């Protein structure tokens, strides 16, 4: 390694440290959470993304518009379509979120967002940061919340994944020191760890959950994971009615498939990378990532999305219209709950349970031997209408 390469790496690391220190200061200065009940009008952004994203997002928005027709008519809710988050536009602008798109997103209170494609090594595309990661940072959506419920198996899990730090915080800003050495970075702040822990414990208290499990790998990743673990434990001390336990990510992943032990888990709080992995595993229990929704919550903004990708193979094979909207519809349930419309959220969730598991006479297969995305959306709305009588 030459002295010149070493100095370049040191300078890049110094820049990253300064950026993250400034971000930590911004977190400290944050205001209180938005109160949706005090808004004259709630603006819901609809952002399609890539591949099958626009198809399933449009269908989910259509279901939401049906359920919120009275609120829209009364001027209490507005749907705002936001284009421009396609991989083509992001490459053309060489930004994970083009400036004009971000400006429109910031005019919304909550966002229903479709999957987006992220360039990766070897695909020939430019090294652009994930649009998801960029949006979470730009809108400070620090909590990724994913529920998994299978009553007949005793599974009732809610995951609180820290969304803006960890291994993903500067994932596109690693350093190729020379041809032999590449280094990436993990970021953990006191403020970031404290707020995700407090959200998890507050949720547990309000929903009468008696256990919070802190997932980490502090025996090996001692500095950053150790900080996250210790801060979460300290927050947990303020909730004496809740049992706090801690699990290393590897054994926690294994115990999710242990039929006896997995029933003990209730609420999880965990760093970014571990949360991304384990929530996909958890989603498999209820039918796969196509059946699970996701909430990304901050104090000012909230974004709701499917947890699967943009389905490039489906689009390439001309099967886009057969894409499964269930993950986006599950995210729509969370959106309704978040803006204070719990009755409508419960109604949509009940309709989805019926359409997906109980009746299932209209099935999504992803191919022409099953229903189209639009046909399934019609089925859900018909079910909502029947259940609401």
Short mmCIF file of C-alpha atoms in Angstrom, two decimals:
data_model
loop_
_atom_site.label_atom_id
_atom_site.label_comp_id
_atom_site.label_asym_id
_atom_site.label_seq_id
_atom_site.Cartn_x
_atom_site.Cartn_y
_atom_site.Cartn_z
CA UNK A 1 0.00 0.00 0.00
CA UNK A 2 1.39 3.37 -0.98
CA UNK A 3 1.37 6.35 1.36
CA UNK A 4 -0.77 8.23 -1.17
CA UNK A 5 -3.50 5.56 -1.13
CA UNK A 6 -3.41 5.40 2.66
CA UNK A 7 -3.83 9.16 2.96
CA UNK A 8 -6.76 9.14 0.48
CA UNK A 9 -8.51 6.47 2.56
CA UNK A 10 -7.93 8.44 5.77
CA UNK A 11 -9.38 11.59 4.20
CA UNK A 12 -12.47 9.73 3.03
CA UNK A 13 -12.97 8.23 6.48
CA UNK A 14 -12.64 11.66 8.08
CA UNK A 15 -15.35 12.99 5.77
CA UNK A 16 -17.68 10.13 6.73
CA UNK A 17 -17.07 10.72 10.43
CA UNK A 18 -17.92 14.41 10.08
CA UNK A 19 -21.08 13.62 8.10
CA UNK A 20 -22.31 11.12 10.68
CA UNK A 21 -21.49 13.45 13.57
CA UNK A 22 -23.59 16.17 11.94
CA UNK A 23 -26.43 13.66 11.46
CA UNK A 24 -26.24 12.76 15.14
CA UNK A 25 -26.61 16.45 16.01
CA UNK A 26 -29.67 16.72 13.76
CA UNK A 27 -31.32 13.79 15.54
CA UNK A 28 -30.87 15.59 18.88
CA UNK A 29 -32.66 18.64 17.49
CA UNK A 30 -35.72 16.74 16.22
CA UNK A 31 -39.20 17.95 17.09
CA UNK A 32 -42.12 15.90 18.40
CA UNK A 33 -44.05 13.35 16.36
CA UNK A 34 -46.73 14.61 13.95
CA UNK A 35 -50.32 14.40 15.25
CA UNK A 36 -52.49 13.30 12.32
CA UNK A 37 -55.69 14.07 14.20
CA UNK A 38 -54.80 17.77 14.15
CA UNK A 39 -54.20 17.99 10.39
CA UNK A 40 -56.81 19.61 8.19
CA UNK A 41 -55.82 17.24 5.38
CA UNK A 42 -53.61 14.15 5.19
CA UNK A 43 -51.62 13.90 1.94
CA UNK A 44 -50.86 10.33 0.85
CA UNK A 45 -48.09 10.09 -1.75
CA UNK A 46 -48.24 7.20 -4.22
CA UNK A 47 -44.80 6.42 -5.64
CA UNK A 48 -44.63 3.41 -7.95
CA UNK A 49 -40.91 2.66 -8.19
CA UNK A 50 -39.58 0.05 -10.65
CA UNK A 51 -40.61 -3.16 -12.35
CA UNK A 52 -43.82 -4.51 -10.82
CA UNK A 53 -43.79 -1.61 -8.37
CA UNK A 54 -46.12 0.73 -10.29
CA UNK A 55 -48.57 -2.15 -10.89
CA UNK A 56 -48.97 -3.28 -7.29
CA UNK A 57 -48.77 0.27 -5.92
CA UNK A 58 -51.50 1.52 -8.24
CA UNK A 59 -53.74 -1.38 -7.21
CA UNK A 60 -53.16 -0.82 -3.51
CA UNK A 61 -53.82 2.90 -3.93
CA UNK A 62 -57.06 2.03 -5.74
CA UNK A 63 -58.16 -0.05 -2.75
CA UNK A 64 -57.23 2.75 -0.36
CA UNK A 65 -59.10 5.32 -2.46
CA UNK A 66 -62.15 3.07 -2.34
CA UNK A 67 -61.96 2.77 1.43
CA UNK A 68 -61.26 6.48 1.95
CA UNK A 69 -63.74 7.81 -0.62
CA UNK A 70 -65.72 9.75 1.98
CA UNK A 71 -62.58 11.33 3.45
CA UNK A 72 -61.35 12.31 -0.03
CA UNK A 73 -64.72 13.82 -0.89
CA UNK A 74 -64.69 15.82 2.35
CA UNK A 75 -61.20 17.14 1.62
CA UNK A 76 -59.66 15.37 4.61
CA UNK A 77 -57.46 13.06 2.53
CA UNK A 78 -55.63 13.71 -0.76
CA UNK A 79 -53.80 11.17 -2.93
CA UNK A 80 -50.75 12.54 -4.75
CA UNK A 81 -49.08 10.48 -7.52
CA UNK A 82 -45.30 10.92 -7.63
CA UNK A 83 -43.37 9.67 -10.66
CA UNK A 84 -39.64 9.64 -11.35
CA UNK A 85 -38.26 7.05 -8.93
CA UNK A 86 -37.48 4.59 -11.73
CA UNK A 87 -33.99 3.15 -12.10
CA UNK A 88 -33.71 4.84 -15.50
CA UNK A 89 -34.40 8.30 -14.07
CA UNK A 90 -32.15 7.72 -11.07
CA UNK A 91 -29.27 6.70 -13.36
CA UNK A 92 -29.92 9.67 -15.65
CA UNK A 93 -29.73 12.03 -12.66
CA UNK A 94 -27.01 9.94 -10.94
CA UNK A 95 -28.90 10.23 -7.67
CA UNK A 96 -30.72 7.62 -5.55
CA UNK A 97 -33.65 10.05 -5.36
CA UNK A 98 -33.76 12.87 -7.96
CA UNK A 99 -34.14 16.30 -6.36
CA UNK A 100 -37.55 17.01 -7.90
CA UNK A 101 -38.87 13.64 -6.71
CA UNK A 102 -37.62 14.24 -3.17
CA UNK A 103 -39.24 17.67 -3.16
CA UNK A 104 -42.60 16.10 -4.05
CA UNK A 105 -42.18 13.37 -1.43
CA UNK A 106 -41.63 15.99 1.25
CA UNK A 107 -45.01 17.55 0.41
CA UNK A 108 -46.72 14.36 1.65
CA UNK A 109 -47.40 13.15 5.17
CA UNK A 110 -47.33 9.44 4.37
CA UNK A 111 -46.06 7.62 1.28
CA UNK A 112 -47.17 4.35 -0.32
CA UNK A 113 -44.03 3.27 -2.18
CA UNK A 114 -43.44 0.44 -4.63
CA UNK A 115 -40.22 -1.63 -4.82
CA UNK A 116 -37.16 -0.06 -6.43
CA UNK A 117 -34.17 -1.64 -8.18
CA UNK A 118 -30.75 -1.16 -6.58
CA UNK A 119 -27.60 -1.46 -8.75
CA UNK A 120 -25.14 -4.05 -7.54
CA UNK A 121 -21.61 -5.14 -8.34
CA UNK A 122 -21.37 -6.85 -11.71
CA UNK A 123 -24.67 -5.69 -13.25
CA UNK A 124 -23.06 -2.94 -15.32
CA UNK A 125 -25.07 -0.15 -13.67
CA UNK A 126 -23.54 2.88 -11.93
CA UNK A 127 -22.86 2.72 -8.18
CA UNK A 128 -25.97 4.55 -6.99
CA UNK A 129 -27.16 4.20 -3.41
CA UNK A 130 -30.37 2.27 -2.74
CA UNK A 131 -33.42 4.52 -3.15
CA UNK A 132 -34.87 2.92 -0.02
CA UNK A 133 -31.81 3.69 2.06
CA UNK A 134 -31.65 7.22 0.66
CA UNK A 135 -35.34 7.85 1.38
CA UNK A 136 -35.04 6.58 4.92
CA UNK A 137 -32.14 8.95 5.53
CA UNK A 138 -33.61 11.96 3.67
CA UNK A 139 -36.96 11.69 5.51
CA UNK A 140 -35.36 10.33 8.71
CA UNK A 141 -37.54 7.20 8.70
CA UNK A 142 -35.60 5.63 11.52
CA UNK A 143 -37.93 2.72 12.35
CA UNK A 144 -38.76 -0.14 10.04
CA UNK A 145 -41.72 -1.99 11.55
CA UNK A 146 -42.79 -5.42 10.28
CA UNK A 147 -45.48 -7.56 11.93
CA UNK A 148 -45.85 -11.32 11.41
CA UNK A 149 -48.94 -13.05 12.82
CA UNK A 150 -49.95 -16.71 12.51
CA UNK A 151 -52.38 -17.39 15.38
CA UNK A 152 -52.68 -21.14 14.78
CA UNK A 153 -48.89 -21.46 15.28
CA UNK A 154 -48.74 -19.11 18.25
CA UNK A 155 -46.71 -16.60 16.27
CA UNK A 156 -47.29 -12.92 17.03
CA UNK A 157 -44.08 -11.04 16.24
CA UNK A 158 -43.37 -7.37 15.64
CA UNK A 159 -39.91 -6.33 14.46
CA UNK A 160 -38.46 -2.87 15.09
CA UNK A 161 -35.47 -2.59 12.80
CA UNK A 162 -33.26 0.49 13.09
CA UNK A 163 -33.47 1.98 9.64
CA UNK A 164 -30.85 4.71 9.18
CA UNK A 165 -27.65 3.41 10.76
CA UNK A 166 -25.74 0.16 11.05
CA UNK A 167 -24.12 -1.46 8.03
CA UNK A 168 -26.43 0.36 5.58
CA UNK A 169 -25.78 3.93 6.76
CA UNK A 170 -22.84 4.49 4.39
CA UNK A 171 -23.16 1.34 2.32
CA UNK A 172 -22.14 3.04 -0.93
CA UNK A 173 -19.23 4.94 0.66
CA UNK A 174 -16.81 2.18 1.49
CA UNK A 175 -13.14 2.55 0.60
CA UNK A 176 -11.17 0.51 -1.92
CA UNK A 177 -7.84 1.31 -0.29
CA UNK A 178 -5.92 -0.56 -3.00
CA UNK A 179 -6.39 -3.63 -5.18
CA UNK A 180 -6.11 -5.94 -2.16
CA UNK A 181 -8.01 -4.09 0.59
CA UNK A 182 -11.61 -2.88 0.73
CA UNK A 183 -13.28 -1.51 3.87
CA UNK A 184 -16.93 -0.74 4.66
CA UNK A 185 -18.25 0.94 7.80
CA UNK A 186 -20.91 0.36 10.47
CA UNK A 187 -22.47 3.41 12.16
CA UNK A 188 -24.16 3.43 15.59
CA UNK A 189 -25.18 6.57 17.50
CA UNK A 190 -26.59 6.93 20.98
CA UNK A 191 -29.52 8.97 19.69
CA UNK A 192 -30.34 6.52 16.90
CA UNK A 193 -30.24 3.50 19.20
CA UNK A 194 -32.26 5.17 21.95
CA UNK A 195 -35.15 6.25 19.75
CA UNK A 196 -35.66 2.86 18.07
CA UNK A 197 -35.50 1.13 21.46
CA UNK A 198 -38.03 3.53 22.96
CA UNK A 199 -40.42 3.03 20.03
CA UNK A 200 -40.22 -0.75 20.47
CA UNK A 201 -40.84 -0.61 24.22
CA UNK A 202 -43.65 1.93 23.85
CA UNK A 203 -45.31 -0.34 21.31
CA UNK A 204 -44.93 -3.31 23.66
CA UNK A 205 -46.47 -1.37 26.54
CA UNK A 206 -49.42 -0.01 24.53
CA UNK A 207 -50.17 -3.39 22.97
CA UNK A 208 -49.72 -5.42 26.16
CA UNK A 209 -46.69 -7.35 24.90
CA UNK A 210 -44.65 -8.70 27.80
CA UNK A 211 -41.29 -9.31 26.12
CA UNK A 212 -38.77 -7.33 24.05
CA UNK A 213 -35.82 -9.21 22.54
CA UNK A 214 -32.67 -7.24 21.67
CA UNK A 215 -30.92 -8.86 18.70
CA UNK A 216 -27.19 -8.23 18.26
CA UNK A 217 -23.75 -9.73 17.72
CA UNK A 218 -21.99 -7.80 20.47
CA UNK A 219 -19.70 -10.72 21.29
CA UNK A 220 -17.90 -10.11 17.98
CA UNK A 221 -18.96 -6.65 16.76
CA UNK A 222 -18.09 -5.24 20.15
CA UNK A 223 -18.09 -1.48 19.61
CA UNK A 224 -21.17 -0.72 17.52
CA UNK A 225 -23.33 -3.72 18.44
CA UNK A 226 -22.17 -3.35 22.04
CA UNK A 227 -23.36 0.26 22.08
CA UNK A 228 -26.71 -0.68 20.56
CA UNK A 229 -27.22 -3.49 23.10
CA UNK A 230 -26.32 -1.41 26.13
CA UNK A 231 -28.53 1.51 25.16
CA UNK A 232 -31.52 -0.76 24.45
CA UNK A 233 -31.05 -2.47 27.82
CA UNK A 234 -30.92 0.91 29.55
CA UNK A 235 -34.18 1.98 27.90
CA UNK A 236 -35.71 -1.35 28.89
CA UNK A 237 -35.10 -0.55 32.55
CA UNK A 238 -37.79 2.14 32.26
CA UNK A 239 -40.37 -0.56 31.44
CA UNK A 240 -40.24 -2.91 34.45
CA UNK A 241 -43.42 -4.75 33.46
CA UNK A 242 -41.73 -5.93 30.25
CA UNK A 243 -39.18 -8.76 30.21
CA UNK A 244 -36.03 -7.87 28.28
CA UNK A 245 -33.85 -10.59 26.82
CA UNK A 246 -30.96 -10.51 24.36
CA UNK A 247 -30.10 -12.86 21.53
CA UNK A 248 -27.21 -13.09 19.11
CA UNK A 249 -28.49 -12.79 15.55
CA UNK A 250 -27.33 -16.26 14.51
CA UNK A 251 -29.08 -18.15 17.31
CA UNK A 252 -32.17 -15.91 17.08
CA UNK A 253 -32.47 -16.79 13.40
CA UNK A 254 -32.27 -20.47 14.31
CA UNK A 255 -34.81 -20.19 17.15
CA UNK A 256 -37.46 -18.72 14.84
CA UNK A 257 -37.85 -22.22 13.40
CA UNK A 258 -37.90 -23.87 16.84
CA UNK A 259 -41.59 -24.63 17.35
CA UNK A 260 -41.30 -24.47 21.15
CA UNK A 261 -39.09 -21.41 21.60
CA UNK A 262 -40.46 -19.19 18.82
CA UNK A 263 -43.74 -18.72 20.67
CA UNK A 264 -41.85 -16.84 23.40
CA UNK A 265 -40.82 -14.02 21.05
CA UNK A 266 -43.07 -10.96 20.96
CA UNK A 267 -41.26 -7.74 20.06
CA UNK A 268 -37.80 -7.55 18.50
CA UNK A 269 -35.48 -4.53 18.35
CA UNK A 270 -32.42 -4.89 16.18
CA UNK A 271 -29.84 -3.11 14.00
CA UNK A 272 -30.37 -2.48 10.31
CA UNK A 273 -28.66 -5.42 8.58
CA UNK A 274 -29.90 -8.07 11.01
CA UNK A 275 -33.42 -6.70 10.71
CA UNK A 276 -33.33 -6.89 6.94
CA UNK A 277 -32.36 -10.57 7.03
CA UNK A 278 -34.47 -11.92 9.86
CA UNK A 279 -37.71 -10.21 8.80
CA UNK A 280 -37.55 -11.92 5.42
CA UNK A 281 -37.14 -15.25 7.21
CA UNK A 282 -40.08 -14.41 9.48
CA UNK A 283 -42.26 -13.49 6.50
CA UNK A 284 -41.82 -17.00 5.10
CA UNK A 285 -43.92 -18.35 7.96
CA UNK A 286 -47.00 -16.52 6.72
CA UNK A 287 -46.52 -17.30 3.05
CA UNK A 288 -43.39 -15.47 1.93
CA UNK A 289 -42.23 -11.91 1.40
CA UNK A 290 -45.12 -11.34 -1.00
CA UNK A 291 -47.55 -11.51 1.91
CA UNK A 292 -45.90 -9.06 4.31
CA UNK A 293 -45.96 -5.30 4.46
CA UNK A 294 -43.56 -2.86 6.02
CA UNK A 295 -43.76 0.53 7.72
CA UNK A 296 -40.92 3.05 7.79
CA UNK A 297 -41.65 5.58 10.50
CA UNK A 298 -40.16 8.89 11.54
CA UNK A 299 -41.35 11.89 13.49
CA UNK A 300 -42.43 13.95 10.47
CA UNK A 301 -42.88 11.40 7.67
CA UNK A 302 -43.90 7.77 7.23
CA UNK A 303 -43.46 5.44 4.25
CA UNK A 304 -45.20 2.10 3.66
CA UNK A 305 -43.97 -0.52 1.22
CA UNK A 306 -43.81 -4.15 0.18
CA UNK A 307 -40.81 -6.06 1.53
CA UNK A 308 -39.99 -7.82 -1.74
CA UNK A 309 -38.11 -6.59 -4.79
CA UNK A 310 -39.14 -5.12 -8.12
CA UNK A 311 -39.60 -8.44 -9.96
CA UNK A 312 -37.42 -7.77 -13.02
CA UNK A 313 -37.84 -11.36 -14.23
CA UNK A 314 -41.63 -11.04 -14.15
CA UNK A 315 -41.45 -7.86 -16.20
CA UNK A 316 -38.96 -9.36 -18.66
CA UNK A 317 -41.27 -12.35 -19.20
CA UNK A 318 -44.33 -10.12 -19.66
CA UNK A 319 -46.05 -11.27 -16.47
CA UNK A 320 -46.28 -7.91 -14.74
CA UNK A 321 -50.06 -7.77 -14.69
CA UNK A 322 -50.09 -11.00 -12.65
CA UNK A 323 -47.97 -9.47 -9.85
CA UNK A 324 -49.18 -10.13 -6.31
CA UNK A 325 -50.35 -6.92 -4.53
CA UNK A 326 -50.76 -8.59 -1.12
CA UNK A 327 -47.55 -7.21 0.39
CA UNK A 328 -48.51 -3.67 -0.65
CA UNK A 329 -52.03 -4.21 0.64
CA UNK A 330 -50.64 -5.38 3.99
CA UNK A 331 -48.57 -2.20 4.03
CA UNK A 332 -51.77 -0.28 3.33
CA UNK A 333 -53.27 -1.78 6.49
CA UNK A 334 -50.35 -0.34 8.44
CA UNK A 335 -50.78 3.02 6.70
CA UNK A 336 -54.42 3.26 7.74
CA UNK A 337 -53.54 2.38 11.31
CA UNK A 338 -50.72 4.91 11.40
CA UNK A 339 -52.93 7.84 10.36
CA UNK A 340 -55.48 6.98 13.04
CA UNK A 341 -58.05 5.07 10.98
CA UNK A 342 -57.86 1.83 12.94
CA UNK A 343 -61.39 0.70 12.08
CA UNK A 344 -60.60 0.83 8.37
CA UNK A 345 -57.23 -0.85 8.97
CA UNK A 346 -58.94 -3.72 10.81
CA UNK A 347 -61.53 -4.03 8.04
CA UNK A 348 -58.89 -4.24 5.30
CA UNK A 349 -56.83 -6.73 7.30
CA UNK A 350 -59.88 -8.91 7.84
CA UNK A 351 -60.69 -8.76 4.12
CA UNK A 352 -57.13 -9.73 3.20
CA UNK A 353 -57.14 -12.66 5.63
CA UNK A 354 -60.37 -13.88 4.04
CA UNK A 355 -59.18 -13.44 0.44
CA UNK A 356 -55.72 -14.90 1.01
CA UNK A 357 -56.38 -17.74 3.44
CA UNK A 358 -60.03 -18.50 4.13
CA UNK A 359 -61.75 -18.38 0.73
CA UNK A 360 -58.94 -17.91 -1.77
CA UNK A 361 -61.22 -18.67 -4.74
CA UNK A 362 -59.29 -16.02 -6.64
CA UNK A 363 -55.62 -16.91 -6.41
CA UNK A 364 -52.49 -15.03 -7.41
CA UNK A 365 -49.88 -17.32 -8.96
CA UNK A 366 -47.74 -14.78 -10.78
CA UNK A 367 -48.74 -16.38 -14.09
CA UNK A 368 -51.70 -16.57 -16.45
CA UNK A 369 -53.11 -19.59 -14.59
CA UNK A 370 -54.03 -17.22 -11.75
CA UNK A 371 -55.71 -13.87 -11.23
CA UNK A 372 -54.33 -10.55 -12.38
CA UNK A 373 -53.32 -7.91 -9.87
CA UNK A 374 -56.44 -5.90 -10.78
CA UNK A 375 -58.75 -8.91 -10.42
CA UNK A 376 -57.42 -9.57 -6.94
CA UNK A 377 -57.85 -5.91 -6.03
CA UNK A 378 -61.49 -6.10 -7.16
CA UNK A 379 -61.94 -9.22 -5.02
CA UNK A 380 -60.56 -7.44 -1.95
CA UNK A 381 -62.86 -4.45 -2.46
CA UNK A 382 -65.89 -6.73 -2.90
CA UNK A 383 -64.93 -8.46 0.35
CA UNK A 384 -64.51 -5.13 2.15
CA UNK A 385 -68.00 -4.15 1.01
CA UNK A 386 -69.53 -7.42 2.25
CA UNK A 387 -67.73 -7.28 5.62
CA UNK A 388 -68.74 -3.67 6.21
CA UNK A 389 -72.47 -4.42 5.98
#
